[in-house]
mmCIF file of C-alpha atoms in Angstrom:
data_model
loop_
_atom_site.group_PDB
_atom_site.id
_atom_site.type_symbol
_atom_site.label_atom_id
_atom_site.label_comp_id
_atom_site.label_asym_id
_atom_site.label_seq_id
_atom_site.Cartn_x
_atom_site.Cartn_y
_atom_site.Cartn_z
ATOM 1 C CA MET A 1 2.183 -13.051 -17.658
ATOM 2 C CA SER A 2 4.699 -10.576 -17.750
ATOM 3 C CA THR A 3 5.817 -7.858 -16.126
ATOM 4 C CA VAL A 4 4.277 -5.101 -18.509
ATOM 5 C CA ASP A 5 1.322 -7.334 -19.733
ATOM 6 C CA ALA A 6 0.642 -7.983 -15.344
ATOM 7 C CA ASN A 7 0.742 -3.949 -15.844
ATOM 8 C CA LYS A 8 -1.140 -3.508 -18.504
ATOM 9 C CA SER A 9 -4.088 -6.279 -17.486
ATOM 10 C CA GLN A 10 -4.589 -3.354 -14.200
ATOM 11 C CA LYS A 11 -4.877 -0.137 -16.274
ATOM 12 C CA HIS A 12 -7.824 2.070 -15.208
ATOM 13 C CA THR A 13 -10.646 2.827 -17.529
ATOM 14 C CA ARG A 14 -11.543 6.320 -17.434
ATOM 15 C CA LEU A 15 -14.751 5.285 -15.480
ATOM 16 C CA GLU A 16 -12.559 3.945 -12.821
ATOM 17 C CA ASP A 17 -10.928 6.914 -12.540
ATOM 18 C CA ALA A 18 -13.826 8.977 -12.545
ATOM 19 C CA GLN A 19 -15.642 6.673 -9.595
ATOM 20 C CA ALA A 20 -12.387 6.509 -7.955
ATOM 21 C CA MET A 21 -12.127 11.115 -7.648
ATOM 22 C CA VAL A 22 -15.989 11.930 -7.056
ATOM 23 C CA LEU A 23 -16.411 9.361 -4.354
ATOM 24 C CA GLY A 24 -12.723 9.997 -3.385
ATOM 25 C CA THR A 25 -13.541 13.797 -2.909
ATOM 26 C CA LEU A 26 -17.017 13.164 -1.107
ATOM 27 C CA ILE A 27 -15.072 11.328 1.917
ATOM 28 C CA ILE A 28 -12.582 14.393 1.938
ATOM 29 C CA SER A 29 -15.206 16.391 1.829
ATOM 30 C CA LEU A 30 -17.279 15.346 4.922
ATOM 31 C CA GLY A 31 -13.647 14.443 7.184
ATOM 32 C CA VAL A 32 -12.964 18.589 5.945
ATOM 33 C CA ASN A 33 -15.904 19.437 7.399
ATOM 34 C CA LEU A 34 -15.456 17.911 10.977
ATOM 35 C CA PHE A 35 -12.097 19.876 10.928
ATOM 36 C CA ILE A 36 -14.216 22.914 9.968
ATOM 37 C CA GLN A 37 -17.167 22.132 13.042
ATOM 38 C CA THR A 38 -14.642 22.193 15.274
ATOM 39 C CA GLY A 39 -11.821 24.710 14.633
ATOM 40 C CA LEU A 40 -8.894 22.520 13.433
ATOM 41 C CA LEU A 41 -6.543 22.836 10.590
ATOM 42 C CA SER A 42 -4.560 20.225 8.291
ATOM 43 C CA GLY A 43 -1.432 20.529 6.328
ATOM 44 C CA GLY A 44 -1.144 21.719 2.499
ATOM 45 C CA SER A 45 -2.939 24.046 0.383
ATOM 46 C CA ALA A 46 -5.958 22.838 2.322
ATOM 47 C CA GLY A 47 -4.746 23.874 5.499
ATOM 48 C CA LEU A 48 -4.069 27.274 4.252
ATOM 49 C CA ALA A 49 -7.863 27.481 3.095
ATOM 50 C CA PHE A 50 -8.489 26.597 6.210
ATOM 51 C CA LEU A 51 -6.972 29.625 7.774
ATOM 52 C CA ILE A 52 -8.686 31.758 4.639
ATOM 53 C CA GLN A 53 -11.781 30.798 5.791
ATOM 54 C CA TYR A 54 -11.529 31.040 9.838
ATOM 55 C CA SER A 55 -9.803 34.582 9.145
ATOM 56 C CA THR A 56 -12.063 36.128 6.233
ATOM 57 C CA SER A 57 -15.222 35.846 4.466
ATOM 58 C CA PHE A 58 -14.695 32.844 1.886
ATOM 59 C CA SER A 59 -15.250 29.809 1.983
ATOM 60 C CA PHE A 60 -12.979 26.412 2.503
ATOM 61 C CA GLY A 61 -14.214 25.530 -1.367
ATOM 62 C CA GLN A 62 -13.636 28.066 -2.730
ATOM 63 C CA ALA A 63 -10.086 29.481 -1.510
ATOM 64 C CA PHE A 64 -8.797 26.185 -1.559
ATOM 65 C CA PHE A 65 -9.596 26.137 -5.608
ATOM 66 C CA VAL A 66 -7.951 29.140 -5.897
ATOM 67 C CA ILE A 67 -4.741 28.484 -4.082
ATOM 68 C CA ASN A 68 -3.925 25.548 -6.220
ATOM 69 C CA LEU A 69 -3.966 26.924 -9.031
ATOM 70 C CA PRO A 70 0.233 28.350 -9.244
ATOM 71 C CA PHE A 71 0.350 24.092 -8.696
ATOM 72 C CA TYR A 72 -0.650 23.422 -11.864
ATOM 73 C CA VAL A 73 2.567 24.462 -13.734
ATOM 74 C CA LEU A 74 4.748 22.522 -12.182
ATOM 75 C CA ALA A 75 2.016 19.356 -12.230
ATOM 76 C CA ILE A 76 2.044 19.728 -15.776
ATOM 77 C CA MET A 77 6.553 20.205 -16.343
ATOM 78 C CA HIS A 78 6.589 16.415 -13.762
ATOM 79 C CA PHE A 79 3.698 14.158 -14.625
ATOM 80 C CA GLY A 80 2.065 15.591 -17.526
ATOM 81 C CA TRP A 81 -1.568 16.645 -18.587
ATOM 82 C CA GLU A 82 -3.062 13.487 -18.028
ATOM 83 C CA PHE A 83 -2.025 13.849 -13.736
ATOM 84 C CA THR A 84 -2.637 17.940 -14.121
ATOM 85 C CA LEU A 85 -6.108 17.022 -15.792
ATOM 86 C CA LYS A 86 -7.823 14.683 -12.897
ATOM 87 C CA THR A 87 -5.829 17.157 -10.286
ATOM 88 C CA PHE A 88 -7.698 20.024 -11.295
ATOM 89 C CA PHE A 89 -10.772 17.673 -11.515
ATOM 90 C CA ALA A 90 -9.990 16.101 -7.813
ATOM 91 C CA VAL A 91 -9.510 19.619 -6.635
ATOM 92 C CA PHE A 92 -13.534 21.171 -8.505
ATOM 93 C CA CYS A 93 -14.751 17.931 -7.137
ATOM 94 C CA LEU A 94 -13.977 18.895 -3.146
ATOM 95 C CA SER A 95 -13.765 22.408 -3.519
ATOM 96 C CA ALA A 96 -17.813 21.259 -4.768
ATOM 97 C CA PHE A 97 -18.404 18.591 -2.371
ATOM 98 C CA SER A 98 -16.881 20.448 0.749
ATOM 99 C CA ASP A 99 -19.458 23.276 0.219
ATOM 100 C CA LEU A 100 -21.708 21.245 -0.379
ATOM 101 C CA THR A 101 -21.667 18.910 2.430
ATOM 102 C CA ALA A 102 -21.673 22.144 4.546
ATOM 103 C CA MET A 103 -24.963 22.657 3.371
ATOM 104 C CA MET A 104 -26.108 18.980 3.443
ATOM 105 C CA ILE A 105 -25.128 18.072 7.208
ATOM 106 C CA SER A 106 -24.331 19.473 10.671
ATOM 107 C CA PHE A 107 -22.544 18.748 13.732
ATOM 108 C CA GLU A 108 -24.425 19.723 16.631
ATOM 109 C CA SER A 109 -22.247 18.644 18.602
ATOM 110 C CA VAL A 110 -18.417 17.264 17.904
ATOM 111 C CA ASN A 111 -15.487 16.080 20.173
ATOM 112 C CA PRO A 112 -12.058 17.752 18.534
ATOM 113 C CA ILE A 113 -9.953 14.485 19.185
ATOM 114 C CA TYR A 114 -12.579 12.551 17.895
ATOM 115 C CA ALA A 115 -12.520 15.133 14.548
ATOM 116 C CA SER A 116 -8.615 15.260 13.792
ATOM 117 C CA ILE A 117 -8.597 11.624 14.272
ATOM 118 C CA VAL A 118 -11.641 10.101 12.316
ATOM 119 C CA GLY A 119 -11.250 13.342 9.982
ATOM 120 C CA GLY A 120 -7.809 13.104 9.575
ATOM 121 C CA SER A 121 -8.326 9.036 8.452
ATOM 122 C CA LEU A 122 -11.579 9.835 6.059
ATOM 123 C CA ILE A 123 -9.067 12.593 4.443
ATOM 124 C CA GLY A 124 -6.286 10.147 4.275
ATOM 125 C CA VAL A 125 -8.712 7.317 2.659
ATOM 126 C CA GLY A 126 -9.578 9.209 0.410
ATOM 127 C CA PHE A 127 -5.906 10.795 -0.987
ATOM 128 C CA LEU A 128 -5.138 7.390 -1.224
ATOM 129 C CA MET A 129 -8.088 6.472 -3.521
ATOM 130 C CA LEU A 130 -6.324 9.805 -5.921
ATOM 131 C CA PHE A 131 -2.957 8.746 -5.356
ATOM 132 C CA ARG A 132 -3.953 4.531 -7.029
ATOM 133 C CA HIS A 133 -5.278 6.976 -10.105
ATOM 134 C CA ASN A 134 -2.761 8.628 -10.999
ATOM 135 C CA ALA A 135 -4.352 11.692 -9.080
ATOM 136 C CA SER A 136 -3.719 14.154 -5.931
ATOM 137 C CA LEU A 137 -5.688 17.502 -4.757
ATOM 138 C CA GLY A 138 -3.129 19.336 -5.942
ATOM 139 C CA GLY A 139 -0.246 21.957 -3.596
ATOM 140 C CA LEU A 140 2.152 20.169 -1.101
ATOM 141 C CA ASN A 141 0.651 16.824 -3.142
ATOM 142 C CA ILE A 142 1.984 17.411 -6.249
ATOM 143 C CA LEU A 143 5.468 18.038 -4.394
ATOM 144 C CA ALA A 144 5.226 14.846 -2.196
ATOM 145 C CA ARG A 145 4.569 12.621 -5.477
ATOM 146 C CA TYR A 146 7.609 14.623 -7.357
ATOM 147 C CA VAL A 147 10.180 13.830 -3.620
ATOM 148 C CA ALA A 148 8.399 10.102 -3.575
ATOM 149 C CA GLU A 149 9.564 9.308 -7.283
ATOM 150 C CA LYS A 150 12.305 11.219 -7.820
ATOM 151 C CA TYR A 151 13.843 10.175 -4.448
ATOM 152 C CA GLY A 152 12.504 7.319 -3.291
ATOM 153 C CA ILE A 153 10.968 9.268 -0.012
ATOM 154 C CA SER A 154 7.865 8.280 1.416
ATOM 155 C CA MET A 155 5.196 10.604 0.968
ATOM 156 C CA GLY A 156 3.537 10.298 4.241
ATOM 157 C CA LYS A 157 6.269 10.780 6.057
ATOM 158 C CA PHE A 158 7.135 14.043 4.294
ATOM 159 C CA GLN A 159 3.537 15.460 4.041
ATOM 160 C CA MET A 160 3.742 14.489 7.922
ATOM 161 C CA VAL A 161 6.369 17.284 8.742
ATOM 162 C CA ALA A 162 5.269 19.152 6.055
ATOM 163 C CA ASP A 163 1.978 19.190 7.474
ATOM 164 C CA CYS A 164 3.024 19.721 11.259
ATOM 165 C CA CYS A 165 5.242 22.648 10.074
ATOM 166 C CA ILE A 166 2.356 24.913 8.670
ATOM 167 C CA VAL A 167 -0.199 23.677 11.644
ATOM 168 C CA LEU A 168 2.647 25.752 13.789
ATOM 169 C CA LEU A 169 2.555 28.539 11.405
ATOM 170 C CA SER A 170 -1.194 29.007 12.218
ATOM 171 C CA VAL A 171 -0.521 30.480 15.881
ATOM 172 C CA PHE A 172 -2.326 33.570 14.849
ATOM 173 C CA VAL A 173 -5.285 32.564 13.724
ATOM 174 C CA VAL A 174 -6.378 29.532 15.814
ATOM 175 C CA ASP A 175 -6.653 28.994 19.563
ATOM 176 C CA PHE A 176 -3.299 26.613 20.592
ATOM 177 C CA THR A 177 -5.216 23.794 21.946
ATOM 178 C CA LEU A 178 -6.959 23.278 18.481
ATOM 179 C CA ILE A 179 -3.474 23.682 17.542
ATOM 180 C CA VAL A 180 -2.191 20.298 18.693
ATOM 181 C CA ILE A 181 -5.361 18.560 18.204
ATOM 182 C CA SER A 182 -4.837 19.476 14.876
ATOM 183 C CA ILE A 183 -1.069 18.358 14.465
ATOM 184 C CA VAL A 184 -3.162 14.873 16.147
ATOM 185 C CA GLY A 185 -4.975 14.925 12.871
ATOM 186 C CA ALA A 186 -2.327 15.668 10.851
ATOM 187 C CA ILE A 187 -0.532 12.563 12.293
ATOM 188 C CA ALA A 188 -4.051 10.164 11.433
ATOM 189 C CA LEU A 189 -4.235 11.767 7.599
ATOM 190 C CA ASN A 190 -0.669 11.118 6.625
ATOM 191 C CA MET A 191 0.349 7.593 8.944
ATOM 192 C CA ILE A 192 -3.007 6.687 6.799
ATOM 193 C CA ILE A 193 -0.564 7.261 3.613
ATOM 194 C CA ALA A 194 2.544 6.164 4.982
ATOM 195 C CA VAL A 195 1.389 2.710 5.949
ATOM 196 C CA ASN A 196 -0.597 2.149 2.652
ATOM 197 C CA HIS A 197 1.041 3.848 -0.004
ATOM 198 C CA LYS A 198 5.148 3.527 -1.110
ATOM 199 C CA PRO A 199 6.472 3.683 -4.864
ATOM 200 C CA GLY A 200 5.878 0.335 -6.201
ATOM 201 C CA ARG A 201 3.838 -1.027 -4.537
ATOM 202 C CA TYR A 202 0.692 -0.515 -6.183
ATOM 203 C CA MET A 203 -0.456 1.612 -9.062
ATOM 204 C CA GLY A 204 -3.024 0.845 -11.203
ATOM 205 C CA ASN A 205 -2.222 3.776 -13.502
ATOM 206 C CA VAL A 206 0.443 2.273 -15.206
#
């Protein structure tokens, strides 16, 4: 079988795409709520949404949805309408699921280090599901994918550096100890992506 035929045989159906985006964002929403419960942060647009939740009356889901709106222009220009619409759907799902999860479950006591490692890993796994179905959660993910495809730089490595920088900028909102622990979470998240997602290794959408 030729490479073209093999790629066609791997093409995801609409149902598979929808399933991956729903399950992926459900997994991410659990990681997000572990972070929220312990006051941790993440990078990218999610990190900004955490900061807004901690300092205003907006929920994570509300802030995350609004923050991502400007990035859809970049997505349309470089990746087309299919990717942009999938990303919009994924962002909408995560915004809704994050707030819904907070109402459905509660954590009486969670160790921040455990939350950073497990929560970061859950978010990383959810990201992989989205990436492999030609979607993302907008924001920095769009820029990271552009850099990966344009220059061959690992998405995980790019995001790891950017996320750690964003976490460090939150010194005025979050306790320094939690910031250090948040960096551990950012590393756990992006190690999952760096190890499992490389340009050309697997894309079921081509």
